[in-house]
Amino acid sequence: MATGTTTPPVLTSEGREWVQRRLRRASDRLARVESELANERTEELLRERWQLTTQVEQLGKTLRDAVAPGDLRDDPTIVELGDEVEVELPDGSREAFLIVHPLEAGMDEHRTSSEAPLAGAVLGHRVGDRVTVETPAGVYGCTIMRRDRIG
C-alpha cells in the first residue's frame, strides 16, 4: 500500500442505513443540547456537546468514505471484510458470521466486528485453512468451511 493511502471503511447496505440512523439521532440530540446551552451553560451540557459533535463528525466521515463490500476488488478465495464466513469449531459445531466494520457490529448477533478475535483470525485466509484464534479466555483453532461475499 502506498504511503498516505488509507483503506476506506466497508459497510453493508444495512450497516449504512443503521449508521445513518445513528447520525440522525446524534444530530437531533446535538441540536437539543445547543438549544439548552442557549438558556443554561453547564459543564455537563458542554461535555455532551463536545461528545456529540465528535460523534457526528466521525459518523459523517465514515458514511462519506464508506464503500460497499461488492465495490471492493477482491480475491474471491480470501476472506475479507464484508464476507459471511462459516467456521468449524473444535467441538465440531459450526458458526456462521458476517465480518463487518466495527460501527456495524452492534446491529445484530450475526455481525462480528473485523476487530474481534475470530474475525481477525480468519481475515486473509482461505476456505479449508485452519486458523488460531487468540481470545482473552484462551486460544483455540477452527477451520474455515465457507466464505460468501455479501453485496
XYZ file of N, CA and C in Angstrom:
453
model
N 0.852 -1.170 0.000
C 0.000 0.000 0.000
C 0.897 1.232 0.000
N 0.526 2.224 -0.788
C 1.329 3.439 -0.884
C 1.200 4.260 0.386
N 2.243 4.996 0.686
C 2.224 5.851 1.865
C 1.150 6.918 1.695
N 0.414 7.180 2.760
C -0.601 8.221 2.731
C -1.958 7.723 2.250
N -2.069 6.485 1.795
C -3.365 5.973 1.388
C -3.973 5.213 2.553
N -5.283 5.270 2.630
C -5.978 4.530 3.667
C -7.053 3.684 3.015
N -7.368 2.591 3.645
C -8.427 1.730 3.164
C -9.753 2.327 3.616
N -10.707 2.476 2.692
C -11.989 3.050 3.102
C -12.759 2.076 3.986
N -13.614 2.606 4.867
C -14.443 1.709 5.669
C -15.408 0.957 4.745
N -15.719 -0.264 5.096
C -16.636 -1.090 4.316
C -17.909 -1.260 5.137
N -19.049 -0.855 4.554
C -20.339 -1.003 5.216
C -21.305 -1.723 4.287
N -22.047 -2.685 4.828
C -23.113 -3.304 4.053
C -24.222 -2.268 3.877
N -25.169 -2.527 2.990
C -26.255 -1.558 2.802
C -27.063 -1.406 4.087
N -27.277 -2.517 4.811
C -27.994 -2.433 6.086
C -27.177 -1.661 7.111
N -25.869 -1.869 7.104
C -24.992 -1.148 8.019
C -24.979 0.340 7.740
N -24.978 0.714 6.445
C -25.015 2.135 6.070
C -26.293 2.780 6.607
N -27.425 2.104 6.430
C -28.700 2.642 6.930
C -28.676 2.773 8.448
N -28.100 1.795 9.135
C -28.023 1.817 10.592
C -27.156 2.977 11.069
N -26.005 3.187 10.423
C -25.120 4.299 10.782
C -25.809 5.631 10.470
N -26.565 5.703 9.366
C -27.302 6.933 9.048
C -28.328 7.251 10.134
N -29.007 6.222 10.647
C -29.970 6.453 11.744
C -29.242 6.942 12.998
N -28.090 6.349 13.301
C -27.291 6.801 14.460
C -26.880 8.261 14.278
N -26.484 8.628 13.069
C -26.084 10.002 12.787
C -27.267 10.954 12.972
N -28.448 10.574 12.484
C -29.637 11.432 12.657
C -29.958 11.626 14.140
N -29.915 10.521 14.918
C -30.206 10.632 16.364
C -29.198 11.531 17.058
N -27.907 11.360 16.732
C -26.870 12.188 17.355
C -27.035 13.649 16.942
N -27.356 13.900 15.675
C -27.548 15.273 15.199
C -28.753 15.922 15.870
N -29.843 15.153 16.012
C -31.039 15.670 16.688
C -30.730 16.008 18.144
N -30.012 15.126 18.817
C -29.658 15.376 20.226
C -28.727 16.584 20.333
N -27.792 16.713 19.398
C -26.881 17.854 19.396
C -27.665 19.156 19.251
N -28.671 19.179 18.396
C -29.496 20.383 18.226
C -30.222 20.719 19.532
N -30.726 19.694 20.232
C -31.405 19.940 21.514
C -30.429 20.477 22.554
N -29.213 19.922 22.588
C -28.198 20.389 23.542
C -27.828 21.839 23.232
N -27.654 22.166 21.965
C -27.341 23.552 21.579
C -28.446 24.495 22.056
N -29.687 24.078 21.920
C -30.820 24.886 22.372
C -30.786 25.057 23.901
N -30.493 23.985 24.620
C -30.403 24.055 26.081
C -29.250 24.968 26.511
N -28.153 24.935 25.756
C -26.996 25.778 26.096
C -27.308 27.265 25.926
N -28.276 27.590 25.087
C -28.666 28.989 24.927
C -29.292 29.519 26.218
N -29.881 28.623 27.015
C -30.527 29.018 28.265
C -29.654 28.784 29.493
N -28.808 27.754 29.430
C -28.031 27.388 30.614
C -26.721 26.720 30.160
N -25.599 27.249 30.623
C -24.283 26.694 30.254
C -23.722 25.925 31.438
N -23.875 24.604 31.384
C -23.323 23.762 32.444
C -22.181 22.925 31.866
N -21.311 22.462 32.756
C -20.204 21.589 32.332
C -20.739 20.334 31.649
N -21.820 19.801 32.204
C -22.408 18.580 31.642
C -22.883 18.805 30.209
N -23.573 19.902 29.960
C -24.051 20.197 28.605
C -22.890 20.481 27.658
N -21.875 21.194 28.133
C -20.710 21.477 27.291
C -19.983 20.178 26.924
N -19.854 19.274 27.881
C -19.204 17.982 27.629
C -20.028 17.163 26.635
N -21.352 17.152 26.833
C -22.212 16.398 25.926
C -22.152 16.976 24.517
N -22.107 18.317 24.397
C -21.993 18.942 23.078
C -20.696 18.506 22.397
N -19.592 18.508 23.145
C -18.308 18.097 22.578
C -18.369 16.642 22.108
N -18.934 15.751 22.952
C -19.031 14.332 22.596
C -19.912 14.123 21.371
N -21.054 14.796 21.335
C -21.963 14.649 20.198
C -21.362 15.231 18.921
N -20.687 16.360 19.028
C -20.044 16.961 17.855
C -19.000 16.002 17.283
N -18.213 15.402 18.155
C -17.210 14.429 17.721
C -17.874 13.223 17.066
N -18.935 12.723 17.684
C -19.639 11.562 17.136
C -20.244 11.880 15.771
N -20.874 13.045 15.636
C -21.480 13.438 14.356
C -20.404 13.539 13.273
N -19.272 14.135 13.613
C -18.178 14.251 12.637
C -17.659 12.883 12.221
N -17.447 11.992 13.192
C -16.911 10.658 12.881
C -17.897 9.830 12.064
N -19.168 9.844 12.450
C -20.162 9.083 11.698
C -20.314 9.638 10.287
N -20.327 10.969 10.160
C -20.431 11.592 8.839
C -19.260 11.227 7.953
N -18.049 11.248 8.512
C -16.861 10.891 7.738
C -16.915 9.432 7.315
N -17.331 8.566 8.217
C -17.435 7.146 7.877
C -18.418 6.953 6.724
N -19.574 7.610 6.791
C -20.563 7.472 5.722
C -20.053 8.036 4.396
N -19.336 9.160 4.446
C -18.798 9.764 3.212
C -17.757 8.866 2.558
N -16.934 8.236 3.383
C -15.807 7.462 2.868
C -16.143 5.993 2.588
N -17.257 5.510 3.133
C -17.559 4.080 3.091
C -17.851 3.574 1.680
N -17.463 2.331 1.468
C -17.782 1.618 0.234
C -18.543 0.349 0.601
N -19.280 -0.179 -0.352
C -20.000 -1.433 -0.144
C -19.048 -2.599 -0.372
N -19.293 -3.742 0.286
C -18.414 -4.895 0.078
C -18.270 -5.260 -1.397
N -19.346 -5.154 -2.151
C -19.305 -5.500 -3.560
C -18.478 -4.554 -4.410
N -18.170 -3.359 -3.878
C -17.373 -2.380 -4.618
C -15.876 -2.661 -4.537
N -15.484 -3.557 -3.646
C -14.068 -3.858 -3.476
C -13.601 -4.830 -4.552
N -12.401 -4.592 -5.047
C -11.774 -5.603 -5.898
C -11.214 -6.627 -4.938
N -11.740 -7.817 -5.032
C -11.322 -8.816 -4.047
C -10.822 -10.078 -4.720
N -10.102 -10.837 -3.944
C -9.694 -12.168 -4.340
C -10.798 -13.082 -3.812
N -11.558 -13.699 -4.693
C -12.700 -14.494 -4.234
C -12.324 -15.702 -3.389
N -11.047 -15.972 -3.255
C -10.641 -17.117 -2.443
C -10.204 -16.718 -1.046
N -10.088 -15.408 -0.777
C -9.581 -14.928 0.517
C -10.706 -14.286 1.318
N -10.764 -14.587 2.604
C -11.761 -13.990 3.492
C -11.409 -12.519 3.700
N -12.412 -11.651 3.444
C -12.224 -10.209 3.590
C -13.408 -9.595 4.315
N -13.247 -8.340 4.694
C -14.323 -7.577 5.318
C -15.525 -7.598 4.382
N -16.704 -7.831 4.925
C -17.916 -7.905 4.120
C -18.267 -9.321 3.711
N -17.482 -10.296 4.155
C -17.757 -11.699 3.831
C -18.545 -12.363 4.945
N -19.435 -13.265 4.536
C -20.063 -14.155 5.501
C -19.198 -15.411 5.532
N -18.824 -15.827 6.722
C -17.890 -16.930 6.893
C -18.515 -17.974 7.805
N -18.255 -19.231 7.488
C -18.660 -20.317 8.373
C -17.390 -21.050 8.794
N -17.257 -21.259 10.096
C -16.095 -21.974 10.624
C -16.564 -23.194 11.401
N -15.686 -24.197 11.436
C -15.940 -25.363 12.277
C -15.079 -25.216 13.521
N -15.722 -25.277 14.669
C -15.059 -25.087 15.958
C -14.492 -26.413 16.459
N -13.651 -26.371 17.493
C -13.006 -27.595 17.987
C -13.983 -28.708 18.386
N -15.187 -28.355 18.843
C -16.154 -29.374 19.259
C -16.958 -29.938 18.088
N -16.645 -29.493 16.864
C -17.342 -29.979 15.673
C -18.539 -29.141 15.270
N -18.951 -28.211 16.142
C -20.068 -27.339 15.786
C -19.603 -26.300 14.768
N -20.562 -25.696 14.097
C -20.232 -24.674 13.110
C -20.871 -23.352 13.506
N -20.171 -22.290 13.162
C -20.668 -20.940 13.436
C -20.502 -20.112 12.176
N -21.577 -19.411 11.807
C -21.528 -18.521 10.647
C -21.670 -17.093 11.146
N -20.931 -16.169 10.528
C -20.983 -14.768 10.923
C -20.574 -13.904 9.744
N -21.004 -12.655 9.798
C -20.683 -11.670 8.776
C -19.625 -10.734 9.355
N -18.487 -10.608 8.672
C -17.408 -9.750 9.159
C -17.687 -8.329 8.686
N -17.818 -7.399 9.643
C -18.218 -6.039 9.322
C -17.319 -5.005 10.007
N -17.455 -3.775 9.566
C -16.794 -2.629 10.194
C -17.257 -2.570 11.653
N -16.391 -2.182 12.582
C -16.777 -2.132 13.998
C -18.048 -1.324 14.274
N -18.307 -0.258 13.513
C -19.524 0.530 13.728
C -20.786 -0.287 13.478
N -20.692 -1.239 12.569
C -21.850 -2.024 12.154
C -22.065 -3.257 13.033
N -21.089 -3.622 13.819
C -21.131 -4.882 14.561
C -22.284 -4.962 15.561
N -22.729 -3.849 16.084
C -23.795 -3.869 17.080
C -25.185 -4.041 16.525
N -25.312 -4.139 15.216
C -26.646 -4.238 14.609
C -27.393 -5.499 15.010
N -26.709 -6.625 14.996
C -27.339 -7.892 15.353
C -26.252 -8.893 15.751
N -26.679 -10.049 16.218
C -25.727 -11.046 16.716
C -24.991 -11.767 15.599
N -25.452 -11.680 14.360
C -24.804 -12.362 13.231
C -23.560 -11.596 12.770
N -23.517 -10.294 13.021
C -22.407 -9.457 12.582
C -21.291 -9.474 13.623
N -20.062 -9.604 13.125
C -18.897 -9.633 14.001
C -17.926 -8.564 13.543
N -17.467 -7.760 14.463
C -16.504 -6.706 14.153
C -15.237 -7.310 13.568
N -14.687 -6.619 12.579
C -13.419 -7.061 11.989
C -12.297 -7.025 13.020
N -12.517 -6.337 14.141
C -11.516 -6.262 15.197
C -11.667 -7.366 16.249
N -12.718 -8.190 16.141
C -12.931 -9.284 17.085
C -11.918 -10.401 16.820
N -11.544 -11.156 17.849
C -10.530 -12.195 17.676
C -10.840 -13.210 16.562
N -12.074 -13.711 16.494
C -12.407 -14.715 15.484
C -12.325 -14.124 14.080
N -12.895 -12.939 13.894
C -12.837 -12.293 12.577
C -11.391 -12.009 12.191
N -10.623 -11.490 13.128
C -9.221 -11.199 12.850
C -8.432 -12.433 12.463
N -8.790 -13.570 13.044
C -8.073 -14.810 12.747
C -8.360 -15.319 11.337
N -9.589 -15.129 10.840
C -9.928 -15.682 9.518
C -9.636 -14.718 8.375
N -9.565 -13.412 8.654
C -9.288 -12.440 7.592
C -7.964 -12.766 6.903
N -7.992 -12.774 5.570
C -6.783 -13.036 4.791
C -6.513 -14.512 4.544
N -7.375 -15.384 5.079
C -7.196 -16.828 4.889
C -8.221 -17.347 3.888
N -8.108 -18.627 3.564
C -8.960 -19.257 2.552
C -9.786 -20.386 3.155
N -10.849 -20.744 2.431
C -11.653 -21.902 2.815
C -10.723 -23.105 2.904
N -10.871 -23.869 3.967
C -10.034 -25.037 4.206
C -8.878 -24.757 5.154
N -8.517 -23.469 5.322
C -7.415 -23.129 6.231
C -7.841 -23.351 7.682
N -6.905 -23.826 8.466
C -7.096 -23.921 9.916
C -6.392 -22.703 10.512
N -7.107 -21.950 11.338
C -6.557 -20.721 11.924
C -6.571 -20.831 13.441
N -5.738 -20.035 14.067
C -5.670 -19.971 15.519
C -6.330 -18.686 15.977
N -7.243 -18.817 16.923
C -7.975 -17.675 17.466
C -7.475 -17.424 18.879
N -6.963 -16.216 19.102
C -6.474 -15.846 20.431
C -7.475 -14.906 21.087
N -8.056 -15.355 22.196
C -9.046 -14.559 22.921
C -8.563 -14.368 24.357
N -9.165 -13.437 25.078
C -8.808 -13.284 26.490
C -9.056 -14.566 27.296
N -10.026 -15.385 26.848
C -10.351 -16.617 27.570
C -9.437 -17.789 27.194
N -8.634 -17.619 26.150
C -7.745 -18.702 25.741
C -7.574 -18.753 24.230
N -6.847 -19.768 23.795
C -6.529 -19.940 22.379
C -7.212 -21.207 21.878
N -7.767 -21.141 20.676
C -8.360 -22.333 20.065
C -8.178 -22.254 18.554
N -8.350 -23.383 17.910
C -8.244 -23.431 16.459
C -9.608 -23.676 15.843
N -9.781 -23.245 14.616
C -11.001 -23.538 13.872
C -10.637 -23.622 12.393
N -11.536 -24.216 11.624
C -11.318 -24.393 10.191
C -12.354 -23.582 9.426
N -11.914 -22.858 8.420
C -12.829 -22.075 7.584
C -13.509 -23.031 6.607
N -14.824 -23.107 6.684
C -15.585 -24.048 5.870
C -16.227 -23.379 4.648
N -16.575 -22.090 4.781
C -17.297 -21.407 3.702
C -17.001 -19.915 3.776
N -17.003 -19.268 2.616
C -16.846 -17.813 2.506
C -17.744 -17.327 1.384
N -18.635 -16.384 1.682
C -19.526 -15.798 0.675
C -19.419 -14.290 0.743
N -19.303 -13.644 -0.415
C -19.266 -12.172 -0.486
C -20.694 -11.657 -0.382
N -20.917 -10.727 0.538
C -22.221 -10.090 0.696
C -22.168 -8.777 -0.076
N -23.155 -8.511 -0.905
C -23.138 -7.317 -1.763
C -23.674 -6.097 -1.161
